[in-house]
Every structure is written in structure tokens, then in C-alpha cells.
Coordinates of C-alpha atoms and ligand atoms in Angstrom, one line a residue:
M3 CA -18.8 197.8 45.0
T4 CA -21.1 196.2 42.4
V5 CA -20.2 192.7 43.5
S6 CA -23.1 191.0 41.9
G7 CA -23.0 193.2 38.8
R8 CA -19.3 192.4 38.3
T9 CA -20.0 188.7 38.8
R10 CA -22.8 188.8 36.2
R11 CA -20.6 190.6 33.7
R12 CA -17.8 188.1 34.2
F13 CA -20.2 185.3 33.7
L14 CA -21.3 186.8 30.5
Q15 CA -17.8 187.2 29.2
L16 CA -17.4 183.4 29.7
A17 CA -20.8 182.8 28.1
G18 CA -19.7 184.8 25.1
S19 CA -16.7 182.5 24.5
G20 CA -18.6 180.1 22.4
A21 CA -18.5 177.2 24.8
V22 CA -21.4 174.8 25.3
I23 CA -21.9 174.5 29.0
T24 CA -23.3 171.3 30.5
I25 CA -25.4 171.4 33.6
A26 CA -25.4 168.0 35.3
G27 CA -28.4 167.0 37.2
C28 CA -29.1 163.9 39.3
L29 CA -32.3 162.3 38.1
G30 CA -34.3 160.1 40.5
G31 CA -35.1 156.4 39.9
G32 CA -32.0 154.8 38.3
G33 CA -29.6 157.1 40.2
G34 CA -27.7 158.0 37.0
Q35 CA -26.7 161.5 36.0
Q36 CA -27.8 163.2 32.9
G37 CA -26.5 166.4 31.5
T38 CA -28.6 169.2 30.1
E39 CA -26.8 171.2 27.5
T40 CA -27.3 175.0 27.4
T41 CA -25.9 176.8 24.5
T42 CA -24.2 180.2 25.0
E43 CA -26.9 181.7 22.7
E44 CA -29.6 180.6 25.1
M45 CA -27.7 182.0 28.1
E46 CA -27.2 185.3 26.4
D47 CA -30.9 185.4 25.7
E48 CA -31.5 185.2 29.5
H49 CA -28.8 187.7 30.4
E50 CA -28.4 190.6 28.0
E51 CA -25.6 192.4 29.9
E52 CA -22.0 192.1 29.0
L53 CA -19.0 194.3 28.7
P54 CA -19.0 196.4 25.6
E55 CA -16.6 195.0 22.9
G56 CA -13.0 196.1 23.5
V57 CA -13.7 197.6 27.0
S58 CA -11.8 196.2 29.9
E59 CA -13.3 195.7 33.3
E60 CA -11.2 198.6 34.6
E61 CA -12.4 200.9 31.9
F62 CA -16.0 199.8 32.6
E63 CA -15.7 200.6 36.3
R64 CA -13.5 203.7 36.2
G65 CA -13.7 205.1 32.7
P66 CA -12.8 206.9 30.7
V67 CA -16.1 206.6 28.9
P68 CA -16.3 207.1 25.1
E69 CA -15.9 210.7 24.0
P70 CA -19.6 211.4 23.2
Y71 CA -20.3 210.9 26.9
R72 CA -17.4 212.8 28.4
M73 CA -19.1 216.1 28.8
A74 CA -22.6 215.2 27.7
L75 CA -25.8 216.4 29.3
S76 CA -27.8 214.1 31.5
Q77 CA -31.5 213.5 30.9
A78 CA -32.2 216.3 33.3
N79 CA -29.7 218.6 31.6
E80 CA -26.9 218.3 34.1
Q81 CA -23.5 218.5 32.4
R82 CA -21.0 215.8 33.1
D83 CA -17.6 217.1 34.3
P84 CA -15.0 214.3 34.1
E85 CA -12.8 216.1 36.6
I86 CA -15.1 215.8 39.5
L87 CA -16.7 212.4 39.3
L88 CA -17.3 210.0 42.2
S89 CA -16.2 206.4 42.1
K90 CA -18.8 203.7 42.0
A91 CA -17.6 202.5 45.4
D92 CA -18.3 205.9 46.8
V93 CA -21.9 205.8 46.0
Q94 CA -22.8 202.1 46.6
F95 CA -23.2 201.6 42.9
Q96 CA -24.9 198.2 42.2
E97 CA -27.7 196.6 40.2
A98 CA -31.0 198.2 41.0
D99 CA -32.6 194.9 41.9
D100 CA -29.9 194.1 44.4
A101 CA -30.3 197.6 45.9
F102 CA -34.0 197.1 46.3
E103 CA -33.6 193.7 47.8
A104 CA -31.1 195.1 50.3
G105 CA -33.5 197.8 51.3
L106 CA -31.4 200.6 49.8
A107 CA -33.5 201.6 46.8
V108 CA -37.1 202.4 46.3
E109 CA -38.7 199.9 44.0
G110 CA -38.6 201.0 40.4
T111 CA -35.7 203.4 40.8
N112 CA -32.7 202.9 38.6
C113 CA -30.1 204.8 36.6
G114 CA -32.4 204.7 33.6
N115 CA -34.9 207.0 35.4
C116 CA -32.4 209.0 37.3
A117 CA -31.8 212.7 36.6
E118 CA -28.1 212.2 36.3
Y119 CA -28.2 209.4 33.7
I120 CA -26.8 210.0 30.2
P121 CA -28.6 207.5 28.0
D122 CA -26.8 205.2 25.5
I123 CA -25.4 207.2 22.6
N124 CA -23.2 204.7 20.8
G125 CA -25.6 201.7 20.7
D126 CA -23.6 199.5 23.1
G127 CA -26.5 199.3 25.6
F128 CA -24.7 201.4 28.3
G129 CA -24.9 205.0 29.2
A130 CA -22.9 207.2 31.6
C131 CA -23.6 209.4 34.6
A132 CA -23.1 213.1 35.2
K133 CA -21.9 212.3 38.7
V134 CA -20.3 208.9 38.7
E135 CA -17.4 207.5 36.7
G136 CA -17.4 204.6 34.3
Y137 CA -20.0 202.9 32.1
V138 CA -23.5 202.8 33.5
D139 CA -26.3 200.3 32.8
P140 CA -29.8 201.8 33.0
E141 CA -30.7 198.9 35.4
D142 CA -28.0 199.9 37.9
W143 CA -28.5 202.2 40.8
C144 CA -26.6 204.3 43.4
V145 CA -27.3 206.4 46.5
L146 CA -27.4 209.6 44.5
W147 CA -30.5 208.6 42.6
E148 CA -32.8 211.6 42.0
S149 CA -36.0 211.7 39.9
I150 CA -35.9 213.7 36.7
E151 CA -39.0 215.6 37.8
E152 CA -37.4 216.7 41.1
A153 CA -34.2 217.8 39.4
E154 CA -36.1 219.8 36.8
A155 CA -38.2 221.5 39.4
E156 CA -35.0 222.5 41.3
S157 CA -33.4 224.0 38.2
Ligands
LIG223 S1 -28.5 206.4 40.1 FE1 -26.4 207.1 40.6 S2 -25.1 206.2 39.0 FE2 -27.2 206.0 38.3 S3 -27.5 207.7 37.0 FE3 -28.2 208.3 39.0 S4 -26.5 209.3 40.0 FE4 -25.7 208.2 38.2

């Protein structure tokens, strides 16, 4: 499940620790090594995703999600039922870019434009899903993806 996503999130937790990371590179000519310092602020500029403050990896993956999402409506008006959610592993949940590269997802499809997505309510950058447990980034994806238009036409 979400191997690359989890890796990226862990990386960002480290990046948020305040450390300055030195990337050593071998420069030609004199054969010496010279480090290039990258501040955590620069790294966070490049990677905006990290676990919400105070949320463990387990909570992020399995929930519970914050109360406002628990029984919220998705953007196609499907009500979330916390008693019948699927696990992320069940639905090949992963970053949308990875799913596209793996030939699983149609380009441009992601949680953010899925009928089941419940957009960010509390300002932490993550939403939830009416079908899948845990926190959901709009740039994630799973095999249940359905367009909002299709879902609305069916209802
Ligand atoms: S793609 Fe999957 S996890 Fe994402 S919102 Fe849709 S159903 Fe939920």
C-alpha cells in the first residue's frame, strides 16, 4: 500500500525537524568533494505534503479522521459511513502520479476530482473519502475512482 506516499511523508517528517541537510557531490577537476547545503525550508517548498500536526502514521492510514469528516458528504453527495470503509490496501491506494506511471490510473484522475472525495474542511491540506479509511490527499488515487459527473448522473 502507498509505499511511495508513505516514504515521501516520512521524508517530510525528517525535513520538518529543523536540520540542515548536506548533499555531497563530487566535482570534477581537482577530485575534491564539496557539499551543497539545502535548508529544510527549501525542501518543504518542493514537497508540500507532510503528516498533519499531531497525527500519527497509523491514524493517517487507518483513521479515525477528525469529527467533521466522519459522516460528511463527498463532493458528489455520498455520505461517509465510518462502519463500512475499505482499507487503503484493499483499493491500491497510492499517489496518483505513481498510479499513472504504473498504468493503473487514467492521467489526471486523482482523489481531488473523484466523486467520493470529501475536500479539506479543517485547513490541514487533507480530506477524507466516503469509501476509504484514513486521511486522503487530493493528489492520491485508488481503484474506486469515479468521476463526479458519472456519479451525479447515476443518482
Ligand atoms: S480515488 Fe479512491 S480514495 Fe480517492 S476519493 Fe476516490 S474512492 Fe476515495
